[in-house]
mmCIF file of C-alpha atoms and ligand atoms in Angstrom:
data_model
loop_
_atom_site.group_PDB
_atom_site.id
_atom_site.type_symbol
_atom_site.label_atom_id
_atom_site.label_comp_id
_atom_site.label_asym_id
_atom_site.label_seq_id
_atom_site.Cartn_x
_atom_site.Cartn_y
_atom_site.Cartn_z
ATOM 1 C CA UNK A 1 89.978 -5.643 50.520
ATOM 2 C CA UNK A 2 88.995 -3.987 53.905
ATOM 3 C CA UNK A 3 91.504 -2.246 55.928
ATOM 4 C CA UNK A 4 90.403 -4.844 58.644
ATOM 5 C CA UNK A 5 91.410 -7.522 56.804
ATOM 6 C CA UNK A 6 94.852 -7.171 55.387
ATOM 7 C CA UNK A 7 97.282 -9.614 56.499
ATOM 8 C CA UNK A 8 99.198 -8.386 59.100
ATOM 9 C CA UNK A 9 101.206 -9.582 62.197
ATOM 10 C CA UNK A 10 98.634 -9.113 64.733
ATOM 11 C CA UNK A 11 100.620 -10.813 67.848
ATOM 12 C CA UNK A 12 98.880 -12.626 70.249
ATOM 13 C CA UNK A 13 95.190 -12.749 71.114
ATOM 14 C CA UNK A 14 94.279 -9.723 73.724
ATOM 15 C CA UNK A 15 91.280 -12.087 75.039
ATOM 16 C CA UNK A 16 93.032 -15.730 75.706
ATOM 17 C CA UNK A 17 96.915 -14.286 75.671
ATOM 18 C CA UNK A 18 97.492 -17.763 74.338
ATOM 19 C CA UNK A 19 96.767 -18.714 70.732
ATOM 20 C CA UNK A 20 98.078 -15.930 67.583
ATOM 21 C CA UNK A 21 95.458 -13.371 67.273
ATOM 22 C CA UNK A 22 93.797 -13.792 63.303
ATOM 23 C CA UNK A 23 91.236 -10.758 63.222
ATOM 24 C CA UNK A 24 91.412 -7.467 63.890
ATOM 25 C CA UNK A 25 88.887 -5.372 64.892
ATOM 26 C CA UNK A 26 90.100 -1.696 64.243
ATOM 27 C CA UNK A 27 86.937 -0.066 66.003
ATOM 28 C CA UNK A 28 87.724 -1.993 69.487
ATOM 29 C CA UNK A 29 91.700 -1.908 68.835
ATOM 30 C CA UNK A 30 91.203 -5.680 69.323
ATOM 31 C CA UNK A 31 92.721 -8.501 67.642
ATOM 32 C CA UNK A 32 91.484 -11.922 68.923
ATOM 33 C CA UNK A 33 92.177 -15.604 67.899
ATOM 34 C CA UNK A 34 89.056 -17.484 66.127
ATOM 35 C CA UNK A 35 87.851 -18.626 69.362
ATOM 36 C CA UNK A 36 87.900 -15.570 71.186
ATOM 37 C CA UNK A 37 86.338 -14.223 68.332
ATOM 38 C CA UNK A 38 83.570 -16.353 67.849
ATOM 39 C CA UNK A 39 82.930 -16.051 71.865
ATOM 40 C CA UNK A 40 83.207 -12.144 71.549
ATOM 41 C CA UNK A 41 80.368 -11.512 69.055
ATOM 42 C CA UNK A 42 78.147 -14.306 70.371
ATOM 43 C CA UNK A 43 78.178 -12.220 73.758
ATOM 44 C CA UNK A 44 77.619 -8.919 71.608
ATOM 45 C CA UNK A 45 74.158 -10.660 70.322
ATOM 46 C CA UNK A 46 73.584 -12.174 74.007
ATOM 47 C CA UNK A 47 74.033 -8.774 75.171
ATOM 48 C CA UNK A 48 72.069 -6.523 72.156
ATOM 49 C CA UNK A 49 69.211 -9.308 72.664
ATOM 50 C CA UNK A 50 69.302 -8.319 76.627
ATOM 51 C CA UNK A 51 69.470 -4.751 76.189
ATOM 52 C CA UNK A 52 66.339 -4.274 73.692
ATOM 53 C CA UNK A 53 64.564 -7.672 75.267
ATOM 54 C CA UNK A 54 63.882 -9.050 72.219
ATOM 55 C CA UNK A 55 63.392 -12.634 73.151
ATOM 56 C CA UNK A 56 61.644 -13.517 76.267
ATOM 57 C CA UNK A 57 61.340 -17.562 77.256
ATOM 58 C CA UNK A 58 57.697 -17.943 75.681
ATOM 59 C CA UNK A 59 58.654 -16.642 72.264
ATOM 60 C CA UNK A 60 58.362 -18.424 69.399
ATOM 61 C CA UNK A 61 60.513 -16.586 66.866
ATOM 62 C CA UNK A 62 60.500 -16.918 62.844
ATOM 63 C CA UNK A 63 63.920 -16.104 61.381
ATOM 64 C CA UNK A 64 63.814 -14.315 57.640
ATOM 65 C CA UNK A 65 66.390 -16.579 56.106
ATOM 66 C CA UNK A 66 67.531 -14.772 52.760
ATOM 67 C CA UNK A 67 70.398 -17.214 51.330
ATOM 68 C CA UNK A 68 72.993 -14.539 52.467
ATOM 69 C CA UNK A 69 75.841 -14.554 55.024
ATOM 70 C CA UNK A 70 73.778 -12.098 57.542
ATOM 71 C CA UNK A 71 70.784 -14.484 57.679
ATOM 72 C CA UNK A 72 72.916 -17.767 58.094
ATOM 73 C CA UNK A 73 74.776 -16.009 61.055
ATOM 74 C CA UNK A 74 71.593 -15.031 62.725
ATOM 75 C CA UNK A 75 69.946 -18.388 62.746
ATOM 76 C CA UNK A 76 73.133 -20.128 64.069
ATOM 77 C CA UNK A 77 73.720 -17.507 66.658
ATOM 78 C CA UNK A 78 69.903 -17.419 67.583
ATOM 79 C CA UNK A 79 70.303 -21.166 68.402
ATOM 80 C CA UNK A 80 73.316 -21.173 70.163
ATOM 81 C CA UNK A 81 72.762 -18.176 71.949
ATOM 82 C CA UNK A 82 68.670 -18.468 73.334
ATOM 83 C CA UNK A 83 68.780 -22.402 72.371
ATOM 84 C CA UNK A 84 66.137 -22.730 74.495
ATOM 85 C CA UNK A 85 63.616 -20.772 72.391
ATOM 86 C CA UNK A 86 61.640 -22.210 69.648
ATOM 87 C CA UNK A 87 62.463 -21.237 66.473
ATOM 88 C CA UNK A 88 61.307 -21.490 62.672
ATOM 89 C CA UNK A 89 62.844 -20.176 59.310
ATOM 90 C CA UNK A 90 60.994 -18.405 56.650
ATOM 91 C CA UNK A 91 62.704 -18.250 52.791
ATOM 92 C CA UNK A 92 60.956 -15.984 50.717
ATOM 93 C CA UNK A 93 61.619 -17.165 47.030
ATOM 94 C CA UNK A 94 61.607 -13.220 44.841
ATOM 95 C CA UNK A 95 61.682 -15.018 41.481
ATOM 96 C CA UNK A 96 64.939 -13.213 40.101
ATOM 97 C CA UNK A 97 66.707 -15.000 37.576
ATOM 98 C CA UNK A 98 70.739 -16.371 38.729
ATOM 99 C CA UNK A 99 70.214 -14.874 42.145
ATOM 100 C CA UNK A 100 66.359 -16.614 43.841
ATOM 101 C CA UNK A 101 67.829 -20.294 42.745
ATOM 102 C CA UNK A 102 71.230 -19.872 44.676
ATOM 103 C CA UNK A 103 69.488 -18.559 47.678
ATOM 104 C CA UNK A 104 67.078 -20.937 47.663
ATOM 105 C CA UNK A 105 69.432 -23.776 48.068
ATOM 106 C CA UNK A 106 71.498 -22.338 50.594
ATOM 107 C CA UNK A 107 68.645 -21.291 52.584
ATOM 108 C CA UNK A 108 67.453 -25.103 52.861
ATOM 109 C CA UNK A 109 71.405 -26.034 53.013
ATOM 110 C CA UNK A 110 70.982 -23.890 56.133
ATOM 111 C CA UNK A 111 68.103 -25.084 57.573
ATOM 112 C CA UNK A 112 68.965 -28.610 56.897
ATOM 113 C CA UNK A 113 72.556 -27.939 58.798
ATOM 114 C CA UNK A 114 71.177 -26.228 62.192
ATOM 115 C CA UNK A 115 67.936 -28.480 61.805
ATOM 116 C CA UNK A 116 65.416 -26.275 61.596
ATOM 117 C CA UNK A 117 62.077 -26.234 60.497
ATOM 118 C CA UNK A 118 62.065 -23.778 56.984
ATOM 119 C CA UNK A 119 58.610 -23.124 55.197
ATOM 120 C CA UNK A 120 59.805 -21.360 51.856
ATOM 121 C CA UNK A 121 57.204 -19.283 49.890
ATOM 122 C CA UNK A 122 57.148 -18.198 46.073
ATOM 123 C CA UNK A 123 56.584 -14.608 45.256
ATOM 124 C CA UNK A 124 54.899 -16.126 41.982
ATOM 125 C CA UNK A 125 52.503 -17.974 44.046
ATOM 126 C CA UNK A 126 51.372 -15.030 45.608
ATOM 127 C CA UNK A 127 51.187 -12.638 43.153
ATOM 128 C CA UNK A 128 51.276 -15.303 39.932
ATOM 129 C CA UNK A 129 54.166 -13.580 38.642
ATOM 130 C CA UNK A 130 58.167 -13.467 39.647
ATOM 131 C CA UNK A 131 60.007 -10.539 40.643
ATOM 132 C CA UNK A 132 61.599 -10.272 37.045
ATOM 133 C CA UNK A 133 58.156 -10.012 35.787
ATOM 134 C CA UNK A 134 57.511 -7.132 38.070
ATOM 135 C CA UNK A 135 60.671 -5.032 37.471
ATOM 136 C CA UNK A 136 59.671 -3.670 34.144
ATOM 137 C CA UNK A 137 56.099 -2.286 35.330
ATOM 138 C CA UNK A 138 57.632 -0.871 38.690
ATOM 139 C CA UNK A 139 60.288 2.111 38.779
ATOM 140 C CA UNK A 140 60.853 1.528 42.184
ATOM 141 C CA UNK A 141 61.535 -2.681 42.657
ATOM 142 C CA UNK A 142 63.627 -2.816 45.681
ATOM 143 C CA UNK A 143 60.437 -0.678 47.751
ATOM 144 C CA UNK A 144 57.997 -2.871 45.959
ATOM 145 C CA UNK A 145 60.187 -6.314 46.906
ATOM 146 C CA UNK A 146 60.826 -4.813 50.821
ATOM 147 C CA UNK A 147 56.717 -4.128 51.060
ATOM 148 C CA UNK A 148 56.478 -8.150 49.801
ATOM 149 C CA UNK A 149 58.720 -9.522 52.052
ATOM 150 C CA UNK A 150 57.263 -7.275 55.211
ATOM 151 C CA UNK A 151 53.946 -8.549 54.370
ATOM 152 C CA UNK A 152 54.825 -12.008 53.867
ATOM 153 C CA UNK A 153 56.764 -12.475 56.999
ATOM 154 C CA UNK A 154 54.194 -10.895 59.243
ATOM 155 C CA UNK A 155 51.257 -13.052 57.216
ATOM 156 C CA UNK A 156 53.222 -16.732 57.668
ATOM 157 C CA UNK A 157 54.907 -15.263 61.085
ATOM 158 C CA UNK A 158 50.794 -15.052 62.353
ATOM 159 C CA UNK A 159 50.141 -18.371 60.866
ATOM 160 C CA UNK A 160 52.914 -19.943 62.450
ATOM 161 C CA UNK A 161 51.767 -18.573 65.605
ATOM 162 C CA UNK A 162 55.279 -16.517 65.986
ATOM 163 C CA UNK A 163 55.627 -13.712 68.573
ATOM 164 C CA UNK A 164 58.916 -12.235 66.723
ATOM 165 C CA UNK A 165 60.203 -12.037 63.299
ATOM 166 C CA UNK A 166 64.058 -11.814 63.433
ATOM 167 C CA UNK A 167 65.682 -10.005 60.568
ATOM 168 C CA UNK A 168 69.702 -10.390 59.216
ATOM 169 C CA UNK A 169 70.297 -6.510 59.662
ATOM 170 C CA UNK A 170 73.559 -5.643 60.964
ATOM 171 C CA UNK A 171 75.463 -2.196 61.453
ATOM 172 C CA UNK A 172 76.345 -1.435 58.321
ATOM 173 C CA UNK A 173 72.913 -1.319 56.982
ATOM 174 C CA UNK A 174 71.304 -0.146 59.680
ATOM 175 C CA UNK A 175 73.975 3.096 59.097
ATOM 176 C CA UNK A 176 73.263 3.274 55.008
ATOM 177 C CA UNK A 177 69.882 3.202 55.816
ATOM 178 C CA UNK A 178 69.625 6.058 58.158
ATOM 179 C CA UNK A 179 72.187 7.698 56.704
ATOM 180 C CA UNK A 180 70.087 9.304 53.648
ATOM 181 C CA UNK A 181 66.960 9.958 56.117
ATOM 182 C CA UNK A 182 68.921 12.520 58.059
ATOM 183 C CA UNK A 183 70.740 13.808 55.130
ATOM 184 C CA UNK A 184 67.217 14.507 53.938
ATOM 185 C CA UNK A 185 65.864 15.760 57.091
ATOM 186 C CA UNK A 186 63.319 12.858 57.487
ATOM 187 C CA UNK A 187 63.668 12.175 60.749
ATOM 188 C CA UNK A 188 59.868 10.634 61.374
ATOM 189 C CA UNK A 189 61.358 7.863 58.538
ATOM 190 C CA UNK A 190 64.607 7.733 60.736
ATOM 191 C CA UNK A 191 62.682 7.128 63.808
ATOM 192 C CA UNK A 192 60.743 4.137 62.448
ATOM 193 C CA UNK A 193 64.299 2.106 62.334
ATOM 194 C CA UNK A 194 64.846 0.521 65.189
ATOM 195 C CA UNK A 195 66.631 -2.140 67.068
ATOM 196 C CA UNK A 196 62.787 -3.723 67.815
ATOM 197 C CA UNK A 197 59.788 -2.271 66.004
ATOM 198 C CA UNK A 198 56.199 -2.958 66.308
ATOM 199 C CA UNK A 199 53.223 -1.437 64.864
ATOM 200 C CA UNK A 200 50.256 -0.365 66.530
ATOM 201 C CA UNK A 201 48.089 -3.392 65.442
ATOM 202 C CA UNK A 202 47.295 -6.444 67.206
ATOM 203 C CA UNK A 203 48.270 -8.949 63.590
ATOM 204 C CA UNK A 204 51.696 -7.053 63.765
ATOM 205 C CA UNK A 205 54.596 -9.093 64.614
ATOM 206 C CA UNK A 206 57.312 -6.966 66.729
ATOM 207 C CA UNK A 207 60.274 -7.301 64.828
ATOM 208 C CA UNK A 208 63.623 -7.969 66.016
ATOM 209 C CA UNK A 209 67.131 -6.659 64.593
ATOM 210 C CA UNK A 210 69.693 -8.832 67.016
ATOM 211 C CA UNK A 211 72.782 -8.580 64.543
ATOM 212 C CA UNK A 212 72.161 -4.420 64.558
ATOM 213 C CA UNK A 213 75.270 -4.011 66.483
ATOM 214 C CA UNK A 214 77.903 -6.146 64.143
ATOM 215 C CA UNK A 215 79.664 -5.424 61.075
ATOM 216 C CA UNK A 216 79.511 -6.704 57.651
ATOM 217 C CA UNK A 217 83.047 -7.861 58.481
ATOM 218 C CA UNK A 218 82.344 -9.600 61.425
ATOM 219 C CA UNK A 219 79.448 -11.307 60.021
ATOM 220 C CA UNK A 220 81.441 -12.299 57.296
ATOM 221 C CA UNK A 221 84.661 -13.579 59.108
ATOM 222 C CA UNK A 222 81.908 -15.748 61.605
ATOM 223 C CA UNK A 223 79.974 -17.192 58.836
ATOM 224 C CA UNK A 224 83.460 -18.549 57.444
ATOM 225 C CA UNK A 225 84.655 -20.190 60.751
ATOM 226 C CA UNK A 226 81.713 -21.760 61.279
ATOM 227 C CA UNK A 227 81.470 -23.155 57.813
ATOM 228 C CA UNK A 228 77.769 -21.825 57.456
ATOM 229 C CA UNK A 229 76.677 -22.437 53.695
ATOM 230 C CA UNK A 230 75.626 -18.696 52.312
ATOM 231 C CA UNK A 231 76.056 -16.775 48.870
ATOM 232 C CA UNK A 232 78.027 -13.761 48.184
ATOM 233 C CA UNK A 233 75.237 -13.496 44.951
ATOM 234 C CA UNK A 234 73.817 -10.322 44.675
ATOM 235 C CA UNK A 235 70.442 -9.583 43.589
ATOM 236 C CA UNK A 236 71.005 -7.874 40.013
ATOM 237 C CA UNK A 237 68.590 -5.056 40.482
ATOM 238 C CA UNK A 238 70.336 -3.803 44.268
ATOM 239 C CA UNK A 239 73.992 -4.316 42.779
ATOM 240 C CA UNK A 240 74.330 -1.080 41.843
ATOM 241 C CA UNK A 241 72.130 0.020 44.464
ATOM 242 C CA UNK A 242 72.342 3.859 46.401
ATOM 243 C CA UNK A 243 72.253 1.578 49.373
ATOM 244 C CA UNK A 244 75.380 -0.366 48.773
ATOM 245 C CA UNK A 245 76.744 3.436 47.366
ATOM 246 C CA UNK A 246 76.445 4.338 50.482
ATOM 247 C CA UNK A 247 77.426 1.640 52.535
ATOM 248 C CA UNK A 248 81.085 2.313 50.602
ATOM 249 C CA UNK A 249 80.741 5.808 51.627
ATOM 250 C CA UNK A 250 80.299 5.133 55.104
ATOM 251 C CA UNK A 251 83.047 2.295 55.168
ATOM 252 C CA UNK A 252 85.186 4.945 53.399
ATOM 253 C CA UNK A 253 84.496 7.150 56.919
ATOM 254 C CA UNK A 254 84.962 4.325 59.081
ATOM 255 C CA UNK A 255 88.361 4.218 57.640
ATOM 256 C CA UNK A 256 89.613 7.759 58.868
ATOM 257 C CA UNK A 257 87.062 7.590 61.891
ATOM 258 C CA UNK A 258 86.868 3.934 63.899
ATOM 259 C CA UNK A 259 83.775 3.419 65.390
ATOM 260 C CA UNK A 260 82.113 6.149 63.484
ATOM 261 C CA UNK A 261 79.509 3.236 62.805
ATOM 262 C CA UNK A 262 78.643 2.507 66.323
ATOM 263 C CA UNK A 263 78.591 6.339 67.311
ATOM 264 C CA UNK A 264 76.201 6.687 64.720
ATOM 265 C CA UNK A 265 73.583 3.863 65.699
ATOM 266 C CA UNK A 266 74.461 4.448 69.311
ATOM 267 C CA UNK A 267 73.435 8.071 69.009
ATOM 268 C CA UNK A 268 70.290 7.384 67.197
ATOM 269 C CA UNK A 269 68.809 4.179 68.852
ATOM 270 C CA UNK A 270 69.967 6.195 72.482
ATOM 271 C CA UNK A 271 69.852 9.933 71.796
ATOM 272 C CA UNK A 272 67.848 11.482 69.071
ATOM 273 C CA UNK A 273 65.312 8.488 68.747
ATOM 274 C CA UNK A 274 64.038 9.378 72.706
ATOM 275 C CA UNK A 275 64.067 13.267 71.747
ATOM 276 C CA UNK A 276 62.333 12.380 68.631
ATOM 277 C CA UNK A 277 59.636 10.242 69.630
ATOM 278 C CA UNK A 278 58.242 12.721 72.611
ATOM 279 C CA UNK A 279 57.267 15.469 70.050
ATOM 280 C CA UNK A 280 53.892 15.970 69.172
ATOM 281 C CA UNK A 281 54.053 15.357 65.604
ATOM 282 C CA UNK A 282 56.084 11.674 65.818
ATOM 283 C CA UNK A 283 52.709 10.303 66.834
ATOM 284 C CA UNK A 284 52.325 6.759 65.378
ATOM 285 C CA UNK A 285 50.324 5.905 62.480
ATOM 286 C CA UNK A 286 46.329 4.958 63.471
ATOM 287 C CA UNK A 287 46.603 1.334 61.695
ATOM 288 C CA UNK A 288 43.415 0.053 60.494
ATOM 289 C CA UNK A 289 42.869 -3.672 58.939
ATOM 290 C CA UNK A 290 42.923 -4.382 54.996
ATOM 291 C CA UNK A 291 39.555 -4.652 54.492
ATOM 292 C CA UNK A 292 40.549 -7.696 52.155
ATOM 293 C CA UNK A 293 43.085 -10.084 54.177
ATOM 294 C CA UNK A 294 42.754 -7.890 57.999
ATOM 295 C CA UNK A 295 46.747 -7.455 57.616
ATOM 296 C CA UNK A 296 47.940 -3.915 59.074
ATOM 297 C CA UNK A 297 47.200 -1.204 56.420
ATOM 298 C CA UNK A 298 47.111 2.604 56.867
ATOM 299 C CA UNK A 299 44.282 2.896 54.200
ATOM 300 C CA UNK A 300 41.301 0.708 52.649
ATOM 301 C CA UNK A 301 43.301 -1.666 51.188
ATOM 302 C CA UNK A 302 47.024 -2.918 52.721
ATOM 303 C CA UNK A 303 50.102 -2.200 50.077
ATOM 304 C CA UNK A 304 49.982 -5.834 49.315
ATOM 305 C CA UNK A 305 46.361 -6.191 48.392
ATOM 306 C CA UNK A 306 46.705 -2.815 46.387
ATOM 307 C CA UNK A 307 49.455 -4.559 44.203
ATOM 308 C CA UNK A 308 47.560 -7.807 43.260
ATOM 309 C CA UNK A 309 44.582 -5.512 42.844
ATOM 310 C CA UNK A 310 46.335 -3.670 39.837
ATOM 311 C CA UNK A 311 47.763 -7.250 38.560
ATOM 312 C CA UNK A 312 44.231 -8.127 38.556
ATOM 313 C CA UNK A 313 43.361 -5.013 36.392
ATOM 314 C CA UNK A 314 46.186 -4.898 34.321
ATOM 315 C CA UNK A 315 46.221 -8.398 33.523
HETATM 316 P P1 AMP B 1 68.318 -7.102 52.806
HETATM 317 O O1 AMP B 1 67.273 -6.042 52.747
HETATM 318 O O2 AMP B 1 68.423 -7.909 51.548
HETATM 319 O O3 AMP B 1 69.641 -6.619 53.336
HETATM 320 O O4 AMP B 1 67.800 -8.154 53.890
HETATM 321 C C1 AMP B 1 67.659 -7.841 55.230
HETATM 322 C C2 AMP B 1 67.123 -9.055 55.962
HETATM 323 O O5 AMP B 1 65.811 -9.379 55.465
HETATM 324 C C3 AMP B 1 67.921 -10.334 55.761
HETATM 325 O O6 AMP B 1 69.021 -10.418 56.646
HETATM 326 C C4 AMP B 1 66.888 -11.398 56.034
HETATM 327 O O7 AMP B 1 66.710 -11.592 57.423
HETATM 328 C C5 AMP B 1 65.635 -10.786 55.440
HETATM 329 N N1 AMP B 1 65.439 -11.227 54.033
HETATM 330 C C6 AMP B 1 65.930 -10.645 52.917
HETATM 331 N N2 AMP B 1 65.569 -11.337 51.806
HETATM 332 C C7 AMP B 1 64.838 -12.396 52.231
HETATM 333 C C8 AMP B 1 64.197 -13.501 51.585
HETATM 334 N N3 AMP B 1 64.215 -13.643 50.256
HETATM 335 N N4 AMP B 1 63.539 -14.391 52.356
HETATM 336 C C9 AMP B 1 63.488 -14.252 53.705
HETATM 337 N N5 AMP B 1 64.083 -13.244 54.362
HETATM 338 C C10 AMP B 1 64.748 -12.325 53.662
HETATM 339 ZN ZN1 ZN B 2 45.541 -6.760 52.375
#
C-alpha cells in the first residue's frame, strides 16, 4: 500500500475545519475530508484546463474512454467541470483476451452512468485481426497498440466533427514517460509530450491531457467516492511493463522527495520545453497526407496504412 494511504489519524480537514480529514496528500501536506477533496481536484482540472486552454466554449471534445479508473475520472470531471461543452466518448476495443471484455463493459457502464454518447470500435474490424493475433508477429506490441489507438481517435475524432481528443493521462505517467527520454538524452522525444499537442496538419486533432497534473492516487481515491464503474485489469502484455517499472521507481522517489512528481512535470512543461523548442534543430516534423486514407503521415504511407499493408501481404 502507498505511503499516502495508510490509515492514520489525520485530524480534522485543513479545507472545511469541520468534518475528520480521510486523505492525505503528502506532496501538499494536506489532509482533507471527501468533500473537500473531491472540490480540491475538480478545481486542479478547472485550473490545468485554464492554464493550457484546452477547452474553449465551441469545442466539441471526444474523450478516449479505456475501461480504467483514469478515463472514468476524466469523463465525469469533464462534465462536471466544462458541463457546458459537448462531449462524446470513444472505446477502442484491442482484442486482448480477459482484459478488452472487462473494459468494454465498464466503458459502456460509464457512458451509460454520465449519459453520454460512446461509439466503440474493434481493432479486428479494422485490421481483421485482434491484438492477441498481432502480439506474436510484433516485438514491440505496446508501440504498435499506442500507433492504433492515435490513429483511431484522430480518424473517428474527424468524423465526429471533434475539435479535441481528451486523453486519461495523469502525473504519474506523464513522469514514467519522460523519465527514460531524458535518461536517454532524447530530448526532441521529450519535447513532443505535452500538456496539449497538435501536429502540424490540418486532419490533426489537438490533443488534450487535463488529468496531467493528478496522481494515480488521487485518481484512484476520486473514482471510489464517486462510485464510477472502472477495472483495476491490466492488459497482460504492459503488466510487466518498463513503464509501470518505472512508475515504481519514481513512486519509490516520491517517497523520500514529496512533490518530486510535480517538480518534474512543472520543470519540463515550464522550463526546458520553452528552451527546447527555440533551437534550431526542434523544428517540427513537415507532415504530409497518407496517400491512402489523407490521415497525418511523415512518409508515403501513414503507420496505420503501412500495418494493414503488410497484413495484406503476409496474409
Ligand atoms: P494508457 O496508455 O493505457 O495509460 O492510456 C492512456 C489514455 O489513453 C487513457 O487514459 C485513455 O484516455 C486512452 N486509452 C487507452 N486505451 C484506450 C482504449 N482501449 N480506448 C479508448 N481510449 C483508450
Ligand atoms: Zn493511412
Amino acid at each position: 500500500m502507498k505511503k499516502e494511504a495508510l490509515p492514520r489519524n489525520l485530524g480534522v480537514c485543513r479545507h472545511c475545519r469541520v468534518n475528520e480529514a480521510k486523505i492525505r496528500l503528502d506532496y501538499a501536506r494536506l489532509s482533507l475530508c471527501e468533500n473537500c477533496f473531491v472540490k480540491f481536484i475538480e478545481r486542479k482540472v478547472a485550473r490545468t484546463i485554464n492554464e493550457h486552454r484546452m477547452i474553449e466554449k465551441h469545442d466539441k471534445v471526444l474523450v478516449a474512454i479505456s475501461g480504467g479508473k483514469d478515463s472514468a475520472a476524466l469523463l465525469h470531471l469533464i462534465k462536471n467541470v466544462v458541463p457546458e461543452i459537448e462531449v462524446m466518448c470513444l472505446h477502442i476495443d484491442l482484442g486482448i483476451t480477459g482484459f478488452s471484455e472487462v473494459c468494454r463493459q465498464k466503458a459502456e457502464e460509464l457512458a451509460k452512468r454520465e449519459d453520454v454518447e460512446l461509439m466503440v470500435v474493434d481493432l479486428e474490424g479494422l485490421l481483421g485481426r485482434r491484438l492477441d493475433q498481432l502480439a506474436s508477429r510484433y516485438r514491440k506490441i505496446c508501440s504498435l497498440c499506442g500507433l492504433v489507438r492515435r490513429y483511431t481517435l484522430n480518424r473517428y475524432g474527424l468524423a465526429y466533427g471533434a475539435t479535441k481528443i481528451a486523453t486519461g493521462h495523469n502525473l504519474d505517467d506523464a513522469v514514467a514517460i519522460l523519465w527514460d527520454f531524458y535518461v536517454k538524452g532524447d530530448l526532441l522525444e521529450a519535447l513532443k509530450f505535452q500538456p496539449v499537442t497538435k501536429l502540424a496538419h490540418p486532419k490533426a486533432i489537438p490533443r488534450i491531457k487535463p488529468l496531467i497534473g493528478l496522481t494515480d492516487f488521487e485518481l484512484k481515491v476520486y473514482v471510489d467516492i464517486k462510485a464510477l464503474p472502472y477495472t483495476l485489469v491490466q492488459c497482460s502484455f504492459g503488466r510487466g511493463s518498463k513503464l509501470n517499472r518505472r512508475k515504481k521507481l519514481v513512486e519509490s522517489i516520491e517517497s523520500m522527495y514529496p512533490a518530486f512528481k510535480h517538480t518534474f512535470l512543472k520543470s519540463h512543461v515550464k522550463r526546458i520545453s520553452p528552451l527546447l523548442s527555440s533551437l534550431p534543430t526542434s523544428r517540427s516534423v513537415d507532415w504530409r497526407s497518407c496517400s491512402r486514407c489523407g490521415m497525418p503521415s511523415k512518409g508515403d504511407l501513414c503507420g496505420m496504412c503501412r500495418i494493414k499493408e503488410t497484413l495484406k501481404k503476409r496474409g
